[in-house]
Amino acid sequence: HIIPIAYHGSENDNRLLVGFNSKINRQDLRDFEIEVSHFNDKQTILWFVSIDKQPDTSAIWYATVWDTKGNILIEDSFHDKDPFTWK
């Protein structure tokens, strides 16, 4: 199963192995979601997010979205500078 993270409310989902500040959902990542939704309105997409722990306990989120032919539609990264919890 794939669990969608960073959607509203997922910051409290106990199935996830990470804990993050919901602020990221109200700023950069939310804007990215809106942009991705425009692609998804027209076609099927695959969306992958990698979260990389940083030495200062922050995290950088790398997001990539592909179409069904494997072409990258959009990619971006977001630095969540708040303390990130690794469960």
PDB file as gemmi writes it, atoms N, CA and C in Angstrom:
CRYST1    1.000    1.000    1.000  90.00  90.00  90.00 P 1                      
ATOM      1  N   HIS A   1       0.839  -1.184   0.000  1.00  0.00           N  
ATOM      2  CA  HIS A   1       0.000   0.000   0.000  1.00  0.00           C  
ATOM      3  C   HIS A   1       0.875   1.235   0.000  1.00  0.00           C  
ATOM      4  N   ILE A   2       0.385   2.264  -0.632  1.00  0.00           N  
ATOM      5  CA  ILE A   2       1.062   3.550  -0.617  1.00  0.00           C  
ATOM      6  C   ILE A   2       0.247   4.480   0.266  1.00  0.00           C  
ATOM      7  N   ILE A   3       0.921   5.082   1.220  1.00  0.00           N  
ATOM      8  CA  ILE A   3       0.249   6.015   2.123  1.00  0.00           C  
ATOM      9  C   ILE A   3       0.604   7.428   1.672  1.00  0.00           C  
ATOM     10  N   PRO A   4      -0.403   8.235   1.357  1.00  0.00           N  
ATOM     11  CA  PRO A   4      -0.092   9.608   0.950  1.00  0.00           C  
ATOM     12  C   PRO A   4       0.333  10.429   2.152  1.00  0.00           C  
ATOM     13  N   ILE A   5       1.528  10.976   2.085  1.00  0.00           N  
ATOM     14  CA  ILE A   5       1.958  11.855   3.170  1.00  0.00           C  
ATOM     15  C   ILE A   5       1.925  13.288   2.687  1.00  0.00           C  
ATOM     16  N   ALA A   6       1.789  14.165   3.628  1.00  0.00           N  
ATOM     17  CA  ALA A   6       1.747  15.602   3.414  1.00  0.00           C  
ATOM     18  C   ALA A   6       0.369  16.094   3.004  1.00  0.00           C  
ATOM     19  N   TYR A   7      -0.585  15.183   2.816  1.00  0.00           N  
ATOM     20  CA  TYR A   7      -1.947  15.653   2.632  1.00  0.00           C  
ATOM     21  C   TYR A   7      -2.476  16.085   3.985  1.00  0.00           C  
ATOM     22  N   HIS A   8      -3.399  16.992   3.981  1.00  0.00           N  
ATOM     23  CA  HIS A   8      -3.895  17.562   5.233  1.00  0.00           C  
ATOM     24  C   HIS A   8      -4.382  16.471   6.184  1.00  0.00           C  
ATOM     25  N   GLY A   9      -3.866  16.503   7.389  1.00  0.00           N  
ATOM     26  CA  GLY A   9      -4.208  15.521   8.400  1.00  0.00           C  
ATOM     27  C   GLY A   9      -3.217  14.383   8.501  1.00  0.00           C  
ATOM     28  N   SER A  10      -2.374  14.198   7.498  1.00  0.00           N  
ATOM     29  CA  SER A  10      -1.450  13.058   7.527  1.00  0.00           C  
ATOM     30  C   SER A  10      -0.309  13.259   8.511  1.00  0.00           C  
ATOM     31  N   GLU A  11      -0.091  14.490   8.962  1.00  0.00           N  
ATOM     32  CA  GLU A  11       0.991  14.704   9.922  1.00  0.00           C  
ATOM     33  C   GLU A  11       0.716  14.005  11.248  1.00  0.00           C  
ATOM     34  N   ASN A  12      -0.518  13.580  11.487  1.00  0.00           N  
ATOM     35  CA  ASN A  12      -0.870  12.861  12.717  1.00  0.00           C  
ATOM     36  C   ASN A  12      -1.155  11.382  12.477  1.00  0.00           C  
ATOM     37  N   ASP A  13      -0.841  10.873  11.302  1.00  0.00           N  
ATOM     38  CA  ASP A  13      -1.106   9.476  10.963  1.00  0.00           C  
ATOM     39  C   ASP A  13      -0.039   8.579  11.589  1.00  0.00           C  
ATOM     40  N   ASN A  14      -0.440   7.714  12.515  1.00  0.00           N  
ATOM     41  CA  ASN A  14       0.504   6.862  13.240  1.00  0.00           C  
ATOM     42  C   ASN A  14       1.170   5.808  12.365  1.00  0.00           C  
ATOM     43  N   ARG A  15       0.639   5.544  11.170  1.00  0.00           N  
ATOM     44  CA  ARG A  15       1.254   4.554  10.283  1.00  0.00           C  
ATOM     45  C   ARG A  15       2.541   5.064   9.649  1.00  0.00           C  
ATOM     46  N   LEU A  16       2.724   6.366   9.646  1.00  0.00           N  
ATOM     47  CA  LEU A  16       3.907   6.940   9.019  1.00  0.00           C  
ATOM     48  C   LEU A  16       5.121   6.801   9.926  1.00  0.00           C  
ATOM     49  N   LEU A  17       6.276   6.759   9.328  1.00  0.00           N  
ATOM     50  CA  LEU A  17       7.519   6.642  10.087  1.00  0.00           C  
ATOM     51  C   LEU A  17       8.176   7.990  10.318  1.00  0.00           C  
ATOM     52  N   VAL A  18       7.489   9.043   9.953  1.00  0.00           N  
ATOM     53  CA  VAL A  18       8.007  10.388  10.145  1.00  0.00           C  
ATOM     54  C   VAL A  18       6.933  11.250  10.778  1.00  0.00           C  
ATOM     55  N   GLY A  19       7.366  12.274  11.465  1.00  0.00           N  
ATOM     56  CA  GLY A  19       6.471  13.286  11.993  1.00  0.00           C  
ATOM     57  C   GLY A  19       6.953  14.623  11.488  1.00  0.00           C  
ATOM     58  N   PHE A  20       6.038  15.471  11.059  1.00  0.00           N  
ATOM     59  CA  PHE A  20       6.454  16.747  10.500  1.00  0.00           C  
ATOM     60  C   PHE A  20       5.468  17.828  10.893  1.00  0.00           C  
ATOM     61  N   ASN A  21       5.935  19.054  10.830  1.00  0.00           N  
ATOM     62  CA  ASN A  21       5.126  20.207  11.157  1.00  0.00           C  
ATOM     63  C   ASN A  21       4.124  20.433  10.017  1.00  0.00           C  
ATOM     64  N   SER A  22       2.865  20.593  10.350  1.00  0.00           N  
ATOM     65  CA  SER A  22       1.834  20.771   9.323  1.00  0.00           C  
ATOM     66  C   SER A  22       1.989  22.083   8.562  1.00  0.00           C  
ATOM     67  N   LYS A  23       2.879  22.958   9.025  1.00  0.00           N  
ATOM     68  CA  LYS A  23       3.092  24.236   8.338  1.00  0.00           C  
ATOM     69  C   LYS A  23       3.497  24.029   6.876  1.00  0.00           C  
ATOM     70  N   ILE A  24       4.240  22.966   6.599  1.00  0.00           N  
ATOM     71  CA  ILE A  24       4.671  22.705   5.221  1.00  0.00           C  
ATOM     72  C   ILE A  24       3.462  22.480   4.303  1.00  0.00           C  
ATOM     73  N   ASN A  25       2.356  21.985   4.870  1.00  0.00           N  
ATOM     74  CA  ASN A  25       1.131  21.777   4.081  1.00  0.00           C  
ATOM     75  C   ASN A  25       0.421  23.079   3.739  1.00  0.00           C  
ATOM     76  N   ARG A  26       0.749  24.129   4.442  1.00  0.00           N  
ATOM     77  CA  ARG A  26       0.057  25.396   4.224  1.00  0.00           C  
ATOM     78  C   ARG A  26       0.888  26.367   3.391  1.00  0.00           C  
ATOM     79  N   GLN A  27       2.063  25.929   2.960  1.00  0.00           N  
ATOM     80  CA  GLN A  27       2.926  26.833   2.204  1.00  0.00           C  
ATOM     81  C   GLN A  27       3.417  26.147   0.939  1.00  0.00           C  
ATOM     82  N   ASP A  28       4.723  25.931   0.849  1.00  0.00           N  
ATOM     83  CA  ASP A  28       5.350  25.447  -0.385  1.00  0.00           C  
ATOM     84  C   ASP A  28       4.753  24.149  -0.907  1.00  0.00           C  
ATOM     85  N   LEU A  29       4.594  23.158  -0.036  1.00  0.00           N  
ATOM     86  CA  LEU A  29       4.080  21.870  -0.491  1.00  0.00           C  
ATOM     87  C   LEU A  29       2.632  21.995  -0.961  1.00  0.00           C  
ATOM     88  N   ARG A  30       1.865  22.817  -0.310  1.00  0.00           N  
ATOM     89  CA  ARG A  30       0.467  23.040  -0.723  1.00  0.00           C  
ATOM     90  C   ARG A  30       0.417  23.666  -2.116  1.00  0.00           C  
ATOM     91  N   ASP A  31       1.282  24.648  -2.364  1.00  0.00           N  
ATOM     92  CA  ASP A  31       1.333  25.266  -3.691  1.00  0.00           C  
ATOM     93  C   ASP A  31       1.721  24.234  -4.746  1.00  0.00           C  
ATOM     94  N   PHE A  32       2.649  23.338  -4.405  1.00  0.00           N  
ATOM     95  CA  PHE A  32       3.060  22.277  -5.310  1.00  0.00           C  
ATOM     96  C   PHE A  32       1.890  21.332  -5.586  1.00  0.00           C  
ATOM     97  N   GLU A  33       1.152  20.965  -4.540  1.00  0.00           N  
ATOM     98  CA  GLU A  33      -0.021  20.097  -4.697  1.00  0.00           C  
ATOM     99  C   GLU A  33      -1.028  20.695  -5.673  1.00  0.00           C  
ATOM    100  N   ILE A  34      -1.246  21.988  -5.568  1.00  0.00           N  
ATOM    101  CA  ILE A  34      -2.199  22.659  -6.452  1.00  0.00           C  
ATOM    102  C   ILE A  34      -1.710  22.576  -7.890  1.00  0.00           C  
ATOM    103  N   GLU A  35      -0.420  22.808  -8.097  1.00  0.00           N  
ATOM    104  CA  GLU A  35       0.142  22.720  -9.445  1.00  0.00           C  
ATOM    105  C   GLU A  35       0.038  21.300  -9.997  1.00  0.00           C  
ATOM    106  N   VAL A  36       0.317  20.308  -9.152  1.00  0.00           N  
ATOM    107  CA  VAL A  36       0.226  18.910  -9.578  1.00  0.00           C  
ATOM    108  C   VAL A  36      -1.216  18.544  -9.912  1.00  0.00           C  
ATOM    109  N   SER A  37      -2.162  19.076  -9.180  1.00  0.00           N  
ATOM    110  CA  SER A  37      -3.572  18.751  -9.430  1.00  0.00           C  
ATOM    111  C   SER A  37      -3.995  19.146 -10.838  1.00  0.00           C  
ATOM    112  N   HIS A  38      -3.382  20.180 -11.402  1.00  0.00           N  
ATOM    113  CA  HIS A  38      -3.710  20.584 -12.773  1.00  0.00           C  
ATOM    114  C   HIS A  38      -3.270  19.511 -13.769  1.00  0.00           C  
ATOM    115  N   PHE A  39      -2.117  18.892 -13.527  1.00  0.00           N  
ATOM    116  CA  PHE A  39      -1.698  17.768 -14.371  1.00  0.00           C  
ATOM    117  C   PHE A  39      -2.645  16.590 -14.189  1.00  0.00           C  
ATOM    118  N   ASN A  40      -2.995  16.313 -12.928  1.00  0.00           N  
ATOM    119  CA  ASN A  40      -3.815  15.154 -12.609  1.00  0.00           C  
ATOM    120  C   ASN A  40      -5.246  15.303 -13.122  1.00  0.00           C  
ATOM    121  N   ASP A  41      -5.704  16.515 -13.341  1.00  0.00           N  
ATOM    122  CA  ASP A  41      -7.023  16.732 -13.932  1.00  0.00           C  
ATOM    123  C   ASP A  41      -7.090  16.197 -15.358  1.00  0.00           C  
ATOM    124  N   LYS A  42      -5.935  16.160 -16.030  1.00  0.00           N  
ATOM    125  CA  LYS A  42      -5.897  15.807 -17.442  1.00  0.00           C  
ATOM    126  C   LYS A  42      -5.348  14.415 -17.722  1.00  0.00           C  
ATOM    127  N   GLN A  43      -4.621  13.836 -16.742  1.00  0.00           N  
ATOM    128  CA  GLN A  43      -3.967  12.559 -16.995  1.00  0.00           C  
ATOM    129  C   GLN A  43      -3.633  11.850 -15.688  1.00  0.00           C  
ATOM    130  N   THR A  44      -3.342  10.566 -15.799  1.00  0.00           N  
ATOM    131  CA  THR A  44      -2.897   9.783 -14.658  1.00  0.00           C  
ATOM    132  C   THR A  44      -1.443  10.130 -14.372  1.00  0.00           C  
ATOM    133  N   ILE A  45      -1.113  10.272 -13.098  1.00  0.00           N  
ATOM    134  CA  ILE A  45       0.245  10.628 -12.717  1.00  0.00           C  
ATOM    135  C   ILE A  45       0.769   9.668 -11.652  1.00  0.00           C  
ATOM    136  N   LEU A  46       2.077   9.630 -11.515  1.00  0.00           N  
ATOM    137  CA  LEU A  46       2.756   8.951 -10.412  1.00  0.00           C  
ATOM    138  C   LEU A  46       3.527  10.026  -9.673  1.00  0.00           C  
ATOM    139  N   TRP A  47       3.310  10.087  -8.368  1.00  0.00           N  
ATOM    140  CA  TRP A  47       3.915  11.135  -7.553  1.00  0.00           C  
ATOM    141  C   TRP A  47       4.756  10.455  -6.481  1.00  0.00           C  
ATOM    142  N   PHE A  48       6.032  10.803  -6.429  1.00  0.00           N  
ATOM    143  CA  PHE A  48       6.953  10.227  -5.445  1.00  0.00           C  
ATOM    144  C   PHE A  48       7.599  11.340  -4.643  1.00  0.00           C  
ATOM    145  N   VAL A  49       7.680  11.136  -3.324  1.00  0.00           N  
ATOM    146  CA  VAL A  49       8.346  12.097  -2.444  1.00  0.00           C  
ATOM    147  C   VAL A  49       9.396  11.355  -1.629  1.00  0.00           C  
ATOM    148  N   SER A  50      10.599  11.879  -1.660  1.00  0.00           N  
ATOM    149  CA  SER A  50      11.698  11.369  -0.843  1.00  0.00           C  
ATOM    150  C   SER A  50      11.997  12.407   0.224  1.00  0.00           C  
ATOM    151  N   ILE A  51      12.133  11.971   1.463  1.00  0.00           N  
ATOM    152  CA  ILE A  51      12.418  12.883   2.564  1.00  0.00           C  
ATOM    153  C   ILE A  51      13.823  12.566   3.071  1.00  0.00           C  
ATOM    154  N   ASP A  52      14.717  13.552   2.993  1.00  0.00           N  
ATOM    155  CA  ASP A  52      16.110  13.353   3.403  1.00  0.00           C  
ATOM    156  C   ASP A  52      16.399  14.105   4.694  1.00  0.00           C  
ATOM    157  N   LYS A  53      16.788  13.341   5.707  1.00  0.00           N  
ATOM    158  CA  LYS A  53      17.144  13.924   6.999  1.00  0.00           C  
ATOM    159  C   LYS A  53      18.429  14.733   6.864  1.00  0.00           C  
ATOM    160  N   GLN A  54      18.439  15.890   7.510  1.00  0.00           N  
ATOM    161  CA  GLN A  54      19.605  16.766   7.506  1.00  0.00           C  
ATOM    162  C   GLN A  54      20.298  16.721   8.872  1.00  0.00           C  
ATOM    163  N   PRO A  55      21.573  17.040   8.935  1.00  0.00           N  
ATOM    164  CA  PRO A  55      22.312  16.978  10.215  1.00  0.00           C  
ATOM    165  C   PRO A  55      21.725  17.847  11.322  1.00  0.00           C  
ATOM    166  N   ASP A  56      20.996  18.903  10.957  1.00  0.00           N  
ATOM    167  CA  ASP A  56      20.428  19.807  11.964  1.00  0.00           C  
ATOM    168  C   ASP A  56      19.008  19.416  12.384  1.00  0.00           C  
ATOM    169  N   THR A  57      18.559  18.211  12.061  1.00  0.00           N  
ATOM    170  CA  THR A  57      17.226  17.636  12.345  1.00  0.00           C  
ATOM    171  C   THR A  57      16.129  18.177  11.432  1.00  0.00           C  
ATOM    172  N   SER A  58      16.467  19.041  10.501  1.00  0.00           N  
ATOM    173  CA  SER A  58      15.483  19.466   9.513  1.00  0.00           C  
ATOM    174  C   SER A  58      15.396  18.380   8.441  1.00  0.00           C  
ATOM    175  N   ALA A  59      14.591  18.630   7.417  1.00  0.00           N  
ATOM    176  CA  ALA A  59      14.447  17.644   6.340  1.00  0.00           C  
ATOM    177  C   ALA A  59      14.199  18.353   5.019  1.00  0.00           C  
ATOM    178  N   ILE A  60      14.734  17.771   3.961  1.00  0.00           N  
ATOM    179  CA  ILE A  60      14.450  18.269   2.624  1.00  0.00           C  
ATOM    180  C   ILE A  60      13.556  17.254   1.930  1.00  0.00           C  
ATOM    181  N   TRP A  61      12.437  17.719   1.430  1.00  0.00           N  
ATOM    182  CA  TRP A  61      11.478  16.898   0.704  1.00  0.00           C  
ATOM    183  C   TRP A  61      11.746  17.085  -0.787  1.00  0.00           C  
ATOM    184  N   TYR A  62      11.969  15.999  -1.505  1.00  0.00           N  
ATOM    185  CA  TYR A  62      12.158  16.027  -2.960  1.00  0.00           C  
ATOM    186  C   TYR A  62      10.934  15.377  -3.593  1.00  0.00           C  
ATOM    187  N   ALA A  63      10.232  16.116  -4.420  1.00  0.00           N  
ATOM    188  CA  ALA A  63       9.009  15.617  -5.044  1.00  0.00           C  
ATOM    189  C   ALA A  63       9.190  15.550  -6.554  1.00  0.00           C  
ATOM    190  N   THR A  64       8.771  14.418  -7.133  1.00  0.00           N  
ATOM    191  CA  THR A  64       8.814  14.225  -8.577  1.00  0.00           C  
ATOM    192  C   THR A  64       7.476  13.646  -9.022  1.00  0.00           C  
ATOM    193  N   VAL A  65       6.972  14.159 -10.137  1.00  0.00           N  
ATOM    194  CA  VAL A  65       5.711  13.684 -10.705  1.00  0.00           C  
ATOM    195  C   VAL A  65       5.973  13.291 -12.158  1.00  0.00           C  
ATOM    196  N   TRP A  66       5.536  12.063 -12.512  1.00  0.00           N  
ATOM    197  CA  TRP A  66       5.695  11.541 -13.868  1.00  0.00           C  
ATOM    198  C   TRP A  66       4.338  11.294 -14.511  1.00  0.00           C  
ATOM    199  N   ASP A  67       4.322  11.266 -15.842  1.00  0.00           N  
ATOM    200  CA  ASP A  67       3.142  10.789 -16.545  1.00  0.00           C  
ATOM    201  C   ASP A  67       3.270   9.274 -16.726  1.00  0.00           C  
ATOM    202  N   THR A  68       2.289   8.666 -17.356  1.00  0.00           N  
ATOM    203  CA  THR A  68       2.291   7.202 -17.497  1.00  0.00           C  
ATOM    204  C   THR A  68       3.353   6.691 -18.462  1.00  0.00           C  
ATOM    205  N   LYS A  69       3.971   7.578 -19.216  1.00  0.00           N  
ATOM    206  CA  LYS A  69       5.046   7.182 -20.133  1.00  0.00           C  
ATOM    207  C   LYS A  69       6.428   7.366 -19.508  1.00  0.00           C  
ATOM    208  N   GLY A  70       6.464   7.824 -18.261  1.00  0.00           N  
ATOM    209  CA  GLY A  70       7.733   7.996 -17.565  1.00  0.00           C  
ATOM    210  C   GLY A  70       8.385   9.353 -17.744  1.00  0.00           C  
ATOM    211  N   ASN A  71       7.675  10.280 -18.350  1.00  0.00           N  
ATOM    212  CA  ASN A  71       8.207  11.633 -18.519  1.00  0.00           C  
ATOM    213  C   ASN A  71       7.989  12.439 -17.243  1.00  0.00           C  
ATOM    214  N   ILE A  72       9.022  13.136 -16.805  1.00  0.00           N  
ATOM    215  CA  ILE A  72       8.876  13.992 -15.625  1.00  0.00           C  
ATOM    216  C   ILE A  72       8.039  15.208 -16.014  1.00  0.00           C  
ATOM    217  N   LEU A  73       6.950  15.400 -15.270  1.00  0.00           N  
ATOM    218  CA  LEU A  73       6.076  16.547 -15.502  1.00  0.00           C  
ATOM    219  C   LEU A  73       6.499  17.748 -14.669  1.00  0.00           C  
ATOM    220  N   ILE A  74       6.903  17.470 -13.448  1.00  0.00           N  
ATOM    221  CA  ILE A  74       7.295  18.534 -12.518  1.00  0.00           C  
ATOM    222  C   ILE A  74       8.112  17.910 -11.396  1.00  0.00           C  
ATOM    223  N   GLU A  75       9.089  18.657 -10.909  1.00  0.00           N  
ATOM    224  CA  GLU A  75       9.824  18.236  -9.722  1.00  0.00           C  
ATOM    225  C   GLU A  75      10.250  19.475  -8.958  1.00  0.00           C  
ATOM    226  N   ASP A  76      10.373  19.311  -7.648  1.00  0.00           N  
ATOM    227  CA  ASP A  76      10.734  20.434  -6.793  1.00  0.00           C  
ATOM    228  C   ASP A  76      11.258  19.880  -5.477  1.00  0.00           C  
ATOM    229  N   SER A  77      11.837  20.742  -4.673  1.00  0.00           N  
ATOM    230  CA  SER A  77      12.278  20.345  -3.336  1.00  0.00           C  
ATOM    231  C   SER A  77      11.855  21.423  -2.346  1.00  0.00           C  
ATOM    232  N   PHE A  78      11.664  20.987  -1.110  1.00  0.00           N  
ATOM    233  CA  PHE A  78      11.190  21.872  -0.048  1.00  0.00           C  
ATOM    234  C   PHE A  78      12.012  21.588   1.199  1.00  0.00           C  
ATOM    235  N   HIS A  79      12.585  22.627   1.790  1.00  0.00           N  
ATOM    236  CA  HIS A  79      13.372  22.450   3.008  1.00  0.00           C  
ATOM    237  C   HIS A  79      12.494  22.800   4.203  1.00  0.00           C  
ATOM    238  N   ASP A  80      12.108  21.789   4.940  1.00  0.00           N  
ATOM    239  CA  ASP A  80      11.343  21.975   6.172  1.00  0.00           C  
ATOM    240  C   ASP A  80      12.364  22.166   7.282  1.00  0.00           C  
ATOM    241  N   LYS A  81      12.545  23.402   7.723  1.00  0.00           N  
ATOM    242  CA  LYS A  81      13.606  23.724   8.687  1.00  0.00           C  
ATOM    243  C   LYS A  81      13.203  23.461  10.129  1.00  0.00           C  
ATOM    244  N   ASP A  82      11.935  23.127  10.345  1.00  0.00           N  
ATOM    245  CA  ASP A  82      11.502  22.778  11.696  1.00  0.00           C  
ATOM    246  C   ASP A  82      12.034  21.404  12.066  1.00  0.00           C  
ATOM    247  N   PRO A  83      12.188  21.116  13.358  1.00  0.00           N  
ATOM    248  CA  PRO A  83      12.660  19.790  13.768  1.00  0.00           C  
ATOM    249  C   PRO A  83      11.748  18.694  13.189  1.00  0.00           C  
ATOM    250  N   PHE A  84      12.362  17.686  12.632  1.00  0.00           N  
ATOM    251  CA  PHE A  84      11.657  16.614  11.963  1.00  0.00           C  
ATOM    252  C   PHE A  84      11.796  15.365  12.817  1.00  0.00           C  
ATOM    253  N   THR A  85      10.712  14.675  13.082  1.00  0.00           N  
ATOM    254  CA  THR A  85      10.721  13.496  13.942  1.00  0.00           C  
ATOM    255  C   THR A  85      10.816  12.231  13.101  1.00  0.00           C  
ATOM    256  N   TRP A  86      11.831  11.429  13.368  1.00  0.00           N  
ATOM    257  CA  TRP A  86      12.001  10.145  12.695  1.00  0.00           C  
ATOM    258  C   TRP A  86      11.614   9.072  13.698  1.00  0.00           C  
ATOM    259  N   LYS A  87      10.473   8.414  13.482  1.00  0.00           N  
ATOM    260  CA  LYS A  87       9.935   7.433  14.453  1.00  0.00           C  
ATOM    261  C   LYS A  87      10.570   6.072  14.283  1.00  0.00           C  
TER     262      LYS A  87                                                      
END                                                                             
